Amino acid sequence: MTAASAPLYEHPDRNLALELVRATEAAAIRAQPFIGKGDKNAADGAAVDAMRAFLGTVDFDGVIVIGEGEKDEAPMLFNGEHVGTGRGPACDIAVDPIDGTSLTAAGRQNAISMLAASDRGTMLDASSVFYMNKIVTDADGFGVIDIDRPIGDNIRALAKAKGKDVGDIRVAVLDRPRHAQLIEDIRATGAGTRLLLDGDVAGGINAARYGTRIDMCVGIGGSPEGVATACAIKALGGFIQTRLAPKDDDERQKGIDAGLDIDKLFTADDLVSGDNTFFVATGVTDGGLVAGVKRLGPIIRTESIVLRSHSGTIRRIEADHLVSKWL
């Protein structure tokens, strides 16, 4: 195929994510004064206000599928809220003004502001079951990884597919008591762990992204974060499998009542169907995915990552913002 006959060259279209990134930049900038100050609610509130304000300027008809909670629990960016001008493409939206509010309050690494989008009706609403079990790798995981197999078997299979020694495999896991046995089993293979205090969205993306030191991300984390991660994974060409993990029989029934198949193995296409997903993230604190927001004299510097599945593009955007316009 010549450059002149390439589909995206012949028919370039709008990349909505390049407008949505302004909303994550705004959220990160407004959260900056609260980094390390111990008040996660203040940081989150500032980020929510900023993200919502900027989403309101974008020409699209967005419905929040994954937001800050139900309408009676979250005054803004709640599940079901319409955002945008109402003109333009109809989209499902997943938002997390700060993924890692505790990290932000403590001044720890890997807090991000993130937003994912897909065509209307394509994003799974798994909010009735809070947790899901996940496994994420890059494209080497296809035909090799199975979430239902023991973790040791998956690690050895991935190492073989990558042509690496098992001892060179690095697995990201949320550092939680529920993962104590999982962490022990990973290390028993000879592989190393990268324990995440929070923020398994960034962990999953780094597992699927070329050139990082993370080969796999596993364990039980939030269902909303799993769906948002799938939007990014589709743009990266990576591999993800998940299963819902209800904490008790009541939550299991709640999921069934919401129409979820509790026993289903979910792939990326099950979590978000179609081939037009967007994912944007701006760093709040420094991390392996993006650098954190920084105040440098009269400017504030942000770094963002912008992913789109339809075009298969991964962009990094570094921007300088005048402090006087923001804080």
C-alpha atoms as a PDB file:
ATOM      1  CA  MET A   1       0.000   0.000   0.000  1.00  0.00           C
ATOM      2  CA  THR A   2       1.382   3.394  -0.976  1.00  0.00           C
ATOM      3  CA  ALA A   3       1.084   6.445   1.235  1.00  0.00           C
ATOM      4  CA  ALA A   4      -1.352   7.971  -1.241  1.00  0.00           C
ATOM      5  CA  SER A   5      -3.742   5.017  -0.947  1.00  0.00           C
ATOM      6  CA  ALA A   6      -3.565   4.594   2.839  1.00  0.00           C
ATOM      7  CA  PRO A   7      -7.101   4.953   4.311  1.00  0.00           C
ATOM      8  CA  LEU A   8      -6.187   7.493   6.988  1.00  0.00           C
ATOM      9  CA  TYR A   9      -4.218   9.533   4.476  1.00  0.00           C
ATOM     10  CA  GLU A  10      -7.136   9.592   2.036  1.00  0.00           C
ATOM     11  CA  HIS A  11      -9.815  10.238   4.649  1.00  0.00           C
ATOM     12  CA  PRO A  12      -8.390  12.056   7.663  1.00  0.00           C
ATOM     13  CA  ASP A  13     -10.982  12.722  10.340  1.00  0.00           C
ATOM     14  CA  ARG A  14     -11.357  14.528  13.635  1.00  0.00           C
ATOM     15  CA  ASN A  15      -9.503  13.150  16.626  1.00  0.00           C
ATOM     16  CA  LEU A  16     -11.807  13.992  19.522  1.00  0.00           C
ATOM     17  CA  ALA A  17      -9.115  13.080  22.038  1.00  0.00           C
ATOM     18  CA  LEU A  18      -7.037  16.098  21.015  1.00  0.00           C
ATOM     19  CA  GLU A  19      -9.853  18.273  22.385  1.00  0.00           C
ATOM     20  CA  LEU A  20     -10.632  16.082  25.399  1.00  0.00           C
ATOM     21  CA  VAL A  21      -7.028  16.335  26.593  1.00  0.00           C
ATOM     22  CA  ARG A  22      -7.693  19.938  27.581  1.00  0.00           C
ATOM     23  CA  ALA A  23     -10.095  18.598  30.225  1.00  0.00           C
ATOM     24  CA  THR A  24      -7.494  16.283  31.794  1.00  0.00           C
ATOM     25  CA  GLU A  25      -4.883  19.038  31.638  1.00  0.00           C
ATOM     26  CA  ALA A  26      -7.279  21.378  33.455  1.00  0.00           C
ATOM     27  CA  ALA A  27      -8.022  18.780  36.140  1.00  0.00           C
ATOM     28  CA  ALA A  28      -4.315  18.121  36.751  1.00  0.00           C
ATOM     29  CA  ILE A  29      -3.469  21.828  36.896  1.00  0.00           C
ATOM     30  CA  ARG A  30      -6.216  22.608  39.403  1.00  0.00           C
ATOM     31  CA  ALA A  31      -5.143  19.648  41.556  1.00  0.00           C
ATOM     32  CA  GLN A  32      -1.504  20.782  41.619  1.00  0.00           C
ATOM     33  CA  PRO A  33      -1.764  23.042  44.705  1.00  0.00           C
ATOM     34  CA  PHE A  34      -3.075  20.063  46.732  1.00  0.00           C
ATOM     35  CA  ILE A  35      -0.266  17.598  45.924  1.00  0.00           C
ATOM     36  CA  GLY A  36       1.258  16.361  49.159  1.00  0.00           C
ATOM     37  CA  LYS A  37      -1.097  18.448  51.322  1.00  0.00           C
ATOM     38  CA  GLY A  38      -3.007  15.501  52.799  1.00  0.00           C
ATOM     39  CA  ASP A  39      -6.492  16.511  51.596  1.00  0.00           C
ATOM     40  CA  LYS A  40      -7.594  14.102  48.886  1.00  0.00           C
ATOM     41  CA  ASN A  41     -11.162  15.443  48.842  1.00  0.00           C
ATOM     42  CA  ALA A  42      -9.992  18.990  48.117  1.00  0.00           C
ATOM     43  CA  ALA A  43      -7.748  17.738  45.313  1.00  0.00           C
ATOM     44  CA  ASP A  44     -10.554  15.653  43.815  1.00  0.00           C
ATOM     45  CA  GLY A  45     -13.084  18.487  44.096  1.00  0.00           C
ATOM     46  CA  ALA A  46     -10.814  20.930  42.275  1.00  0.00           C
ATOM     47  CA  ALA A  47     -10.127  18.383  39.533  1.00  0.00           C
ATOM     48  CA  VAL A  48     -13.818  17.533  39.096  1.00  0.00           C
ATOM     49  CA  ASP A  49     -14.791  21.191  38.740  1.00  0.00           C
ATOM     50  CA  ALA A  50     -12.087  21.830  36.146  1.00  0.00           C
ATOM     51  CA  MET A  51     -12.745  18.708  34.082  1.00  0.00           C
ATOM     52  CA  ARG A  52     -16.474  19.347  33.912  1.00  0.00           C
ATOM     53  CA  ALA A  53     -15.992  22.972  32.886  1.00  0.00           C
ATOM     54  CA  PHE A  54     -13.732  22.040  29.980  1.00  0.00           C
ATOM     55  CA  LEU A  55     -15.850  19.101  28.842  1.00  0.00           C
ATOM     56  CA  GLY A  56     -18.686  21.587  28.447  1.00  0.00           C
ATOM     57  CA  THR A  57     -16.746  23.375  25.682  1.00  0.00           C
ATOM     58  CA  VAL A  58     -16.216  20.307  23.462  1.00  0.00           C
ATOM     59  CA  ASP A  59     -18.497  19.781  20.461  1.00  0.00           C
ATOM     60  CA  PHE A  60     -19.790  16.299  21.212  1.00  0.00           C
ATOM     61  CA  ASP A  61     -22.759  14.648  22.911  1.00  0.00           C
ATOM     62  CA  GLY A  62     -21.221  12.703  25.747  1.00  0.00           C
ATOM     63  CA  VAL A  63     -23.000  10.521  28.296  1.00  0.00           C
ATOM     64  CA  ILE A  64     -20.997   9.510  31.357  1.00  0.00           C
ATOM     65  CA  VAL A  65     -21.163   5.733  31.721  1.00  0.00           C
ATOM     66  CA  ILE A  66     -18.395   5.610  34.322  1.00  0.00           C
ATOM     67  CA  GLY A  67     -18.157   8.679  36.521  1.00  0.00           C
ATOM     68  CA  GLU A  68     -17.867   9.898  40.076  1.00  0.00           C
ATOM     69  CA  GLY A  69     -20.855   7.823  41.224  1.00  0.00           C
ATOM     70  CA  GLU A  70     -24.635   7.847  41.090  1.00  0.00           C
ATOM     71  CA  LYS A  71     -26.455  11.160  40.760  1.00  0.00           C
ATOM     72  CA  ASP A  72     -27.457  11.288  44.434  1.00  0.00           C
ATOM     73  CA  GLU A  73     -23.830  10.667  45.488  1.00  0.00           C
ATOM     74  CA  ALA A  74     -21.946  12.913  43.036  1.00  0.00           C
ATOM     75  CA  PRO A  75     -23.156  16.418  42.197  1.00  0.00           C
ATOM     76  CA  MET A  76     -20.993  16.561  39.052  1.00  0.00           C
ATOM     77  CA  LEU A  77     -19.695  14.037  36.529  1.00  0.00           C
ATOM     78  CA  PHE A  78     -22.201  11.483  37.811  1.00  0.00           C
ATOM     79  CA  ASN A  79     -23.188   8.333  35.930  1.00  0.00           C
ATOM     80  CA  GLY A  80     -25.716   9.240  33.239  1.00  0.00           C
ATOM     81  CA  GLU A  81     -24.823  12.944  33.092  1.00  0.00           C
ATOM     82  CA  HIS A  82     -24.676  14.544  29.633  1.00  0.00           C
ATOM     83  CA  VAL A  83     -21.523  16.548  28.911  1.00  0.00           C
ATOM     84  CA  GLY A  84     -20.343  18.546  25.920  1.00  0.00           C
ATOM     85  CA  THR A  85     -22.210  21.037  23.773  1.00  0.00           C
ATOM     86  CA  GLY A  86     -24.616  18.398  22.459  1.00  0.00           C
ATOM     87  CA  ARG A  87     -23.351  18.980  18.928  1.00  0.00           C
ATOM     88  CA  GLY A  88     -21.154  16.447  17.190  1.00  0.00           C
ATOM     89  CA  PRO A  89     -20.527  12.732  17.751  1.00  0.00           C
ATOM     90  CA  ALA A  90     -22.541  10.796  20.342  1.00  0.00           C
ATOM     91  CA  CYS A  91     -20.161   9.139  22.788  1.00  0.00           C
ATOM     92  CA  ASP A  92     -19.958   7.078  25.948  1.00  0.00           C
ATOM     93  CA  ILE A  93     -17.539   8.593  28.458  1.00  0.00           C
ATOM     94  CA  ALA A  94     -15.517   7.256  31.376  1.00  0.00           C
ATOM     95  CA  VAL A  95     -13.970   9.897  33.608  1.00  0.00           C
ATOM     96  CA  ASP A  96     -11.685   9.898  36.615  1.00  0.00           C
ATOM     97  CA  PRO A  97     -10.529  13.448  37.351  1.00  0.00           C
ATOM     98  CA  ILE A  98      -7.879  11.944  39.627  1.00  0.00           C
ATOM     99  CA  ASP A  99      -7.080   8.249  39.497  1.00  0.00           C
ATOM    100  CA  GLY A 100      -5.092   8.128  42.721  1.00  0.00           C
ATOM    101  CA  THR A 101      -6.529  10.756  45.066  1.00  0.00           C
ATOM    102  CA  SER A 102      -4.674   9.226  48.016  1.00  0.00           C
ATOM    103  CA  LEU A 103      -1.453   9.261  46.003  1.00  0.00           C
ATOM    104  CA  THR A 104      -2.014  12.939  45.230  1.00  0.00           C
ATOM    105  CA  ALA A 105      -2.714  13.833  48.857  1.00  0.00           C
ATOM    106  CA  ALA A 106       0.425  11.990  49.979  1.00  0.00           C
ATOM    107  CA  GLY A 107       2.603  13.332  47.157  1.00  0.00           C
ATOM    108  CA  ARG A 108       3.274   9.811  45.889  1.00  0.00           C
ATOM    109  CA  GLN A 109       3.842   8.746  42.296  1.00  0.00           C
ATOM    110  CA  ASN A 110       1.461   7.546  39.565  1.00  0.00           C
ATOM    111  CA  ALA A 111      -1.621   9.755  40.066  1.00  0.00           C
ATOM    112  CA  ILE A 112      -3.213  10.741  36.747  1.00  0.00           C
ATOM    113  CA  SER A 113      -6.257  12.562  35.446  1.00  0.00           C
ATOM    114  CA  MET A 114      -7.906  10.374  32.822  1.00  0.00           C
ATOM    115  CA  LEU A 115     -10.785  10.251  30.413  1.00  0.00           C
ATOM    116  CA  ALA A 116     -11.871   7.557  27.946  1.00  0.00           C
ATOM    117  CA  ALA A 117     -14.488   7.723  25.212  1.00  0.00           C
ATOM    118  CA  SER A 118     -16.097   5.470  22.627  1.00  0.00           C
ATOM    119  CA  ASP A 119     -19.062   5.574  20.273  1.00  0.00           C
ATOM    120  CA  ARG A 120     -22.474   5.692  21.964  1.00  0.00           C
ATOM    121  CA  GLY A 121     -23.664   2.353  23.276  1.00  0.00           C
ATOM    122  CA  THR A 122     -20.299   0.604  23.085  1.00  0.00           C
ATOM    123  CA  MET A 123     -18.951   0.959  26.642  1.00  0.00           C
ATOM    124  CA  LEU A 124     -19.845  -1.684  29.226  1.00  0.00           C
ATOM    125  CA  ASP A 125     -21.513  -0.310  32.345  1.00  0.00           C
ATOM    126  CA  ALA A 126     -20.066  -2.575  35.030  1.00  0.00           C
ATOM    127  CA  SER A 127     -20.637  -0.122  37.878  1.00  0.00           C
ATOM    128  CA  SER A 128     -22.997  -2.483  39.747  1.00  0.00           C
ATOM    129  CA  VAL A 129     -20.042  -4.805  40.511  1.00  0.00           C
ATOM    130  CA  PHE A 130     -17.209  -2.745  41.942  1.00  0.00           C
ATOM    131  CA  TYR A 131     -14.279  -5.106  41.339  1.00  0.00           C
ATOM    132  CA  MET A 132     -12.992  -7.203  38.476  1.00  0.00           C
ATOM    133  CA  ASN A 133     -10.041  -9.534  38.077  1.00  0.00           C
ATOM    134  CA  LYS A 134      -7.768  -8.453  35.201  1.00  0.00           C
ATOM    135  CA  ILE A 135      -4.758  -9.551  33.259  1.00  0.00           C
ATOM    136  CA  VAL A 136      -3.091  -7.228  30.734  1.00  0.00           C
ATOM    137  CA  THR A 137      -0.085  -7.639  28.429  1.00  0.00           C
ATOM    138  CA  ASP A 138       1.056  -6.343  25.075  1.00  0.00           C
ATOM    139  CA  ALA A 139       0.162  -8.139  21.822  1.00  0.00           C
ATOM    140  CA  ASP A 140       2.402 -11.077  22.768  1.00  0.00           C
ATOM    141  CA  GLY A 141      -0.386 -12.213  25.095  1.00  0.00           C
ATOM    142  CA  PHE A 142      -2.773 -13.189  22.301  1.00  0.00           C
ATOM    143  CA  GLY A 143      -3.144 -16.966  22.087  1.00  0.00           C
ATOM    144  CA  VAL A 144      -0.795 -17.328  25.041  1.00  0.00           C
ATOM    145  CA  ILE A 145      -2.449 -15.838  28.147  1.00  0.00           C
ATOM    146  CA  ASP A 146      -5.585 -17.183  29.834  1.00  0.00           C
ATOM    147  CA  ILE A 147      -6.858 -15.481  32.993  1.00  0.00           C
ATOM    148  CA  ASP A 148      -8.180 -18.813  34.281  1.00  0.00           C
ATOM    149  CA  ARG A 149      -4.753 -20.480  34.240  1.00  0.00           C
ATOM    150  CA  PRO A 150      -2.394 -20.321  37.236  1.00  0.00           C
ATOM    151  CA  ILE A 151      -0.314 -17.168  37.216  1.00  0.00           C
ATOM    152  CA  GLY A 152       2.906 -19.184  37.005  1.00  0.00           C
ATOM    153  CA  ASP A 153       1.775 -20.837  33.773  1.00  0.00           C
ATOM    154  CA  ASN A 154       0.878 -17.441  32.298  1.00  0.00           C
ATOM    155  CA  ILE A 155       4.227 -15.922  33.256  1.00  0.00           C
ATOM    156  CA  ARG A 156       6.187 -18.808  31.731  1.00  0.00           C
ATOM    157  CA  ALA A 157       4.065 -18.723  28.562  1.00  0.00           C
ATOM    158  CA  LEU A 158       4.539 -14.967  28.159  1.00  0.00           C
ATOM    159  CA  ALA A 159       8.284 -15.245  28.752  1.00  0.00           C
ATOM    160  CA  LYS A 160       8.488 -17.887  26.005  1.00  0.00           C
ATOM    161  CA  ALA A 161       6.441 -15.731  23.602  1.00  0.00           C
ATOM    162  CA  LYS A 162       8.732 -12.767  24.272  1.00  0.00           C
ATOM    163  CA  GLY A 163      11.925 -14.783  24.073  1.00  0.00           C
ATOM    164  CA  LYS A 164      12.873 -13.700  27.597  1.00  0.00           C
ATOM    165  CA  ASP A 165      13.985 -15.502  30.718  1.00  0.00           C
ATOM    166  CA  VAL A 166      11.252 -15.792  33.337  1.00  0.00           C
ATOM    167  CA  GLY A 167      13.556 -13.924  35.707  1.00  0.00           C
ATOM    168  CA  ASP A 168      13.377 -10.896  33.393  1.00  0.00           C
ATOM    169  CA  ILE A 169       9.569 -10.704  33.468  1.00  0.00           C
ATOM    170  CA  ARG A 170       8.109  -7.883  35.589  1.00  0.00           C
ATOM    171  CA  VAL A 171       4.497  -8.037  36.784  1.00  0.00           C
ATOM    172  CA  ALA A 172       2.554  -5.047  38.117  1.00  0.00           C
ATOM    173  CA  VAL A 173       0.114  -5.763  40.960  1.00  0.00           C
ATOM    174  CA  LEU A 174      -1.866  -3.525  43.293  1.00  0.00           C
ATOM    175  CA  ASP A 175      -0.309  -3.776  46.760  1.00  0.00           C
ATOM    176  CA  ARG A 176      -3.337  -5.060  48.665  1.00  0.00           C
ATOM    177  CA  PRO A 177      -3.791  -7.778  51.302  1.00  0.00           C
ATOM    178  CA  ARG A 178      -6.047  -9.676  48.887  1.00  0.00           C
ATOM    179  CA  HIS A 179      -3.046 -10.106  46.572  1.00  0.00           C
ATOM    180  CA  ALA A 180      -0.639 -11.601  49.132  1.00  0.00           C
ATOM    181  CA  GLN A 181      -0.852 -15.118  47.660  1.00  0.00           C
ATOM    182  CA  LEU A 182      -0.761 -13.801  44.085  1.00  0.00           C
ATOM    183  CA  ILE A 183       2.424 -11.850  44.799  1.00  0.00           C
ATOM    184  CA  GLU A 184       3.993 -14.907  46.428  1.00  0.00           C
ATOM    185  CA  ASP A 185       3.072 -17.053  43.412  1.00  0.00           C
ATOM    186  CA  ILE A 186       4.550 -14.522  40.960  1.00  0.00           C
ATOM    187  CA  ARG A 187       7.831 -14.384  42.842  1.00  0.00           C
ATOM    188  CA  ALA A 188       7.929 -18.185  43.136  1.00  0.00           C
ATOM    189  CA  THR A 189       8.349 -18.381  39.351  1.00  0.00           C
ATOM    190  CA  GLY A 190      11.435 -16.170  39.519  1.00  0.00           C
ATOM    191  CA  ALA A 191       9.640 -13.187  37.988  1.00  0.00           C
ATOM    192  CA  GLY A 192       9.746  -9.793  39.671  1.00  0.00           C
ATOM    193  CA  THR A 193       6.879  -7.640  40.892  1.00  0.00           C
ATOM    194  CA  ARG A 194       6.159  -3.932  40.624  1.00  0.00           C
ATOM    195  CA  LEU A 195       3.775  -3.217  43.492  1.00  0.00           C
ATOM    196  CA  LEU A 196       1.329  -0.386  42.827  1.00  0.00           C
ATOM    197  CA  LEU A 197       0.025   1.656  45.748  1.00  0.00           C
ATOM    198  CA  ASP A 198      -2.888   2.753  43.564  1.00  0.00           C
ATOM    199  CA  GLY A 199      -3.711   3.425  39.941  1.00  0.00           C
ATOM    200  CA  ASP A 200      -3.942   0.133  38.063  1.00  0.00           C
ATOM    201  CA  VAL A 201      -5.065   2.014  34.920  1.00  0.00           C
ATOM    202  CA  ALA A 202      -1.513   3.265  34.427  1.00  0.00           C
ATOM    203  CA  GLY A 203      -0.189  -0.183  35.350  1.00  0.00           C
ATOM    204  CA  GLY A 204      -2.319  -1.849  32.701  1.00  0.00           C
ATOM    205  CA  ILE A 205      -1.356   0.659  30.018  1.00  0.00           C
ATOM    206  CA  ASN A 206       2.327   0.265  30.798  1.00  0.00           C
ATOM    207  CA  ALA A 207       1.971  -3.519  30.484  1.00  0.00           C
ATOM    208  CA  ALA A 208       0.550  -3.086  26.970  1.00  0.00           C
ATOM    209  CA  ARG A 209       2.836  -0.253  25.884  1.00  0.00           C
ATOM    210  CA  TYR A 210       6.014  -0.840  23.925  1.00  0.00           C
ATOM    211  CA  GLY A 211       9.325  -0.169  25.624  1.00  0.00           C
ATOM    212  CA  THR A 212       8.352  -0.204  29.307  1.00  0.00           C
ATOM    213  CA  ARG A 213       9.705  -2.412  32.084  1.00  0.00           C
ATOM    214  CA  ILE A 214       6.264  -3.848  32.853  1.00  0.00           C
ATOM    215  CA  ASP A 215       5.379  -7.054  30.996  1.00  0.00           C
ATOM    216  CA  MET A 216       2.088  -7.895  32.685  1.00  0.00           C
ATOM    217  CA  CYS A 217      -0.469  -6.321  35.012  1.00  0.00           C
ATOM    218  CA  VAL A 218      -2.660  -8.658  37.063  1.00  0.00           C
ATOM    219  CA  GLY A 219      -5.036  -8.765  39.994  1.00  0.00           C
ATOM    220  CA  ILE A 220      -8.336  -7.476  41.288  1.00  0.00           C
ATOM    221  CA  GLY A 221      -9.043  -3.780  40.822  1.00  0.00           C
ATOM    222  CA  GLY A 222     -11.957  -1.516  40.070  1.00  0.00           C
ATOM    223  CA  SER A 223     -14.391  -2.510  37.314  1.00  0.00           C
ATOM    224  CA  PRO A 224     -14.691   1.079  36.041  1.00  0.00           C
ATOM    225  CA  GLU A 225     -10.906   1.282  35.756  1.00  0.00           C
ATOM    226  CA  GLY A 226     -10.919  -1.992  33.814  1.00  0.00           C
ATOM    227  CA  VAL A 227     -13.318  -0.617  31.212  1.00  0.00           C
ATOM    228  CA  ALA A 228     -11.330   2.615  30.884  1.00  0.00           C
ATOM    229  CA  THR A 229      -8.105   0.614  30.534  1.00  0.00           C
ATOM    230  CA  ALA A 230      -9.680  -1.402  27.709  1.00  0.00           C
ATOM    231  CA  CYS A 231     -10.165   1.822  25.707  1.00  0.00           C
ATOM    232  CA  ALA A 232      -6.423   2.397  25.891  1.00  0.00           C
ATOM    233  CA  ILE A 233      -5.514  -1.236  25.275  1.00  0.00           C
ATOM    234  CA  LYS A 234      -7.455  -1.242  22.003  1.00  0.00           C
ATOM    235  CA  ALA A 235      -5.440   1.752  20.803  1.00  0.00           C
ATOM    236  CA  LEU A 236      -2.190   0.036  21.811  1.00  0.00           C
ATOM    237  CA  GLY A 237      -3.072  -3.298  20.206  1.00  0.00           C
ATOM    238  CA  GLY A 238      -2.596  -4.973  23.567  1.00  0.00           C
ATOM    239  CA  PHE A 239      -4.266  -7.894  25.318  1.00  0.00           C
ATOM    240  CA  ILE A 240      -6.727  -7.790  28.201  1.00  0.00           C
ATOM    241  CA  GLN A 241      -8.993 -10.358  29.842  1.00  0.00           C
ATOM    242  CA  THR A 242     -11.192  -9.745  32.871  1.00  0.00           C
ATOM    243  CA  ARG A 243     -13.776 -11.438  35.057  1.00  0.00           C
ATOM    244  CA  LEU A 244     -16.133  -9.650  37.415  1.00  0.00           C
ATOM    245  CA  ALA A 245     -15.346 -10.233  41.101  1.00  0.00           C
ATOM    246  CA  PRO A 246     -18.422  -9.478  43.241  1.00  0.00           C
ATOM    247  CA  LYS A 247     -17.537  -9.192  46.902  1.00  0.00           C
ATOM    248  CA  ASP A 248     -20.614 -11.075  48.139  1.00  0.00           C
ATOM    249  CA  ASP A 249     -23.902 -12.644  47.059  1.00  0.00           C
ATOM    250  CA  ASP A 250     -25.759  -9.338  47.316  1.00  0.00           C
ATOM    251  CA  GLU A 251     -23.398  -7.628  44.887  1.00  0.00           C
ATOM    252  CA  ARG A 252     -23.512 -10.658  42.598  1.00  0.00           C
ATOM    253  CA  GLN A 253     -27.297 -10.389  42.459  1.00  0.00           C
ATOM    254  CA  LYS A 254     -27.062  -6.641  41.918  1.00  0.00           C
ATOM    255  CA  GLY A 255     -24.889  -7.306  38.885  1.00  0.00           C
ATOM    256  CA  ILE A 256     -27.287  -9.917  37.534  1.00  0.00           C
ATOM    257  CA  ASP A 257     -30.187  -7.502  37.988  1.00  0.00           C
ATOM    258  CA  ALA A 258     -28.215  -4.909  36.002  1.00  0.00           C
ATOM    259  CA  GLY A 259     -27.897  -7.372  33.119  1.00  0.00           C
ATOM    260  CA  LEU A 260     -24.281  -8.407  33.652  1.00  0.00           C
ATOM    261  CA  ASP A 261     -23.098 -11.944  32.990  1.00  0.00           C
ATOM    262  CA  ILE A 262     -21.180 -12.499  36.202  1.00  0.00           C
ATOM    263  CA  ASP A 263     -19.408 -15.633  34.964  1.00  0.00           C
ATOM    264  CA  LYS A 264     -18.385 -14.257  31.560  1.00  0.00           C
ATOM    265  CA  LEU A 265     -14.777 -13.891  30.489  1.00  0.00           C
ATOM    266  CA  PHE A 266     -14.538 -10.352  29.112  1.00  0.00           C
ATOM    267  CA  THR A 267     -12.126  -9.368  26.356  1.00  0.00           C
ATOM    268  CA  ALA A 268     -11.331  -5.851  25.156  1.00  0.00           C
ATOM    269  CA  ASP A 269     -14.200  -6.045  22.647  1.00  0.00           C
ATOM    270  CA  ASP A 270     -16.618  -7.038  25.423  1.00  0.00           C
ATOM    271  CA  LEU A 271     -15.548  -4.142  27.624  1.00  0.00           C
ATOM    272  CA  VAL A 272     -15.740  -1.599  24.810  1.00  0.00           C
ATOM    273  CA  SER A 273     -16.950  -2.656  21.384  1.00  0.00           C
ATOM    274  CA  GLY A 274     -16.154  -0.951  18.093  1.00  0.00           C
ATOM    275  CA  ASP A 275     -12.923   0.412  16.686  1.00  0.00           C
ATOM    276  CA  ASN A 276     -13.107   4.042  17.695  1.00  0.00           C
ATOM    277  CA  THR A 277     -11.934   4.354  21.279  1.00  0.00           C
ATOM    278  CA  PHE A 278     -10.106   7.310  22.790  1.00  0.00           C
ATOM    279  CA  PHE A 279      -8.033   7.517  25.946  1.00  0.00           C
ATOM    280  CA  VAL A 280      -6.324  10.584  27.377  1.00  0.00           C
ATOM    281  CA  ALA A 281      -4.371  10.990  30.596  1.00  0.00           C
ATOM    282  CA  THR A 282      -2.437  13.871  32.124  1.00  0.00           C
ATOM    283  CA  GLY A 283       0.033  13.344  34.934  1.00  0.00           C
ATOM    284  CA  VAL A 284      -0.862  14.707  38.358  1.00  0.00           C
ATOM    285  CA  THR A 285       2.206  13.257  40.071  1.00  0.00           C
ATOM    286  CA  ASP A 286       5.247  11.739  38.373  1.00  0.00           C
ATOM    287  CA  GLY A 287       4.878   8.160  37.195  1.00  0.00           C
ATOM    288  CA  GLY A 288       5.891   5.573  34.651  1.00  0.00           C
ATOM    289  CA  LEU A 289       3.160   6.612  32.214  1.00  0.00           C
ATOM    290  CA  VAL A 290       3.428  10.413  32.266  1.00  0.00           C
ATOM    291  CA  ALA A 291       5.287  13.087  34.196  1.00  0.00           C
ATOM    292  CA  GLY A 292       3.364  14.956  36.868  1.00  0.00           C
ATOM    293  CA  VAL A 293       2.156  18.538  36.652  1.00  0.00           C
ATOM    294  CA  LYS A 294       4.853  20.987  37.751  1.00  0.00           C
ATOM    295  CA  ARG A 295       4.896  24.668  38.598  1.00  0.00           C
ATOM    296  CA  LEU A 296       8.028  26.259  37.146  1.00  0.00           C
ATOM    297  CA  GLY A 297       8.096  29.953  37.955  1.00  0.00           C
ATOM    298  CA  PRO A 298       5.482  31.682  35.793  1.00  0.00           C
ATOM    299  CA  ILE A 299       4.389  28.485  34.014  1.00  0.00           C
ATOM    300  CA  ILE A 300       2.759  25.168  34.816  1.00  0.00           C
ATOM    301  CA  ARG A 301       4.023  22.244  32.723  1.00  0.00           C
ATOM    302  CA  THR A 302       1.845  19.225  31.954  1.00  0.00           C
ATOM    303  CA  GLU A 303       2.531  15.981  30.131  1.00  0.00           C
ATOM    304  CA  SER A 304      -0.297  13.969  28.584  1.00  0.00           C
ATOM    305  CA  ILE A 305      -0.700  10.785  26.569  1.00  0.00           C
ATOM    306  CA  VAL A 306      -3.392  10.628  23.885  1.00  0.00           C
ATOM    307  CA  LEU A 307      -4.439   7.287  22.358  1.00  0.00           C
ATOM    308  CA  ARG A 308      -6.909   6.476  19.589  1.00  0.00           C
ATOM    309  CA  SER A 309      -7.745   2.993  18.310  1.00  0.00           C
ATOM    310  CA  HIS A 310      -9.158   3.980  14.898  1.00  0.00           C
ATOM    311  CA  SER A 311      -5.942   5.621  13.774  1.00  0.00           C
ATOM    312  CA  GLY A 312      -3.610   3.539  15.945  1.00  0.00           C
ATOM    313  CA  THR A 313      -1.855   6.652  17.203  1.00  0.00           C
ATOM    314  CA  ILE A 314      -0.108   7.311  20.485  1.00  0.00           C
ATOM    315  CA  ARG A 315       0.763  10.939  21.116  1.00  0.00           C
ATOM    316  CA  ARG A 316       2.592  12.651  23.940  1.00  0.00           C
ATOM    317  CA  ILE A 317       1.754  16.270  24.551  1.00  0.00           C
ATOM    318  CA  GLU A 318       3.893  18.521  26.710  1.00  0.00           C
ATOM    319  CA  ALA A 319       2.308  21.886  27.348  1.00  0.00           C
ATOM    320  CA  ASP A 320       3.279  25.012  29.248  1.00  0.00           C
ATOM    321  CA  HIS A 321       0.454  27.066  30.769  1.00  0.00           C
ATOM    322  CA  LEU A 322       0.752  30.555  32.273  1.00  0.00           C
ATOM    323  CA  VAL A 323       0.154  30.360  36.018  1.00  0.00           C
ATOM    324  CA  SER A 324      -1.699  33.682  35.903  1.00  0.00           C
ATOM    325  CA  LYS A 325      -4.414  32.114  33.739  1.00  0.00           C
ATOM    326  CA  TRP A 326      -5.009  29.171  36.061  1.00  0.00           C
ATOM    327  CA  LEU A 327      -4.171  29.628  39.739  1.00  0.00           C
END
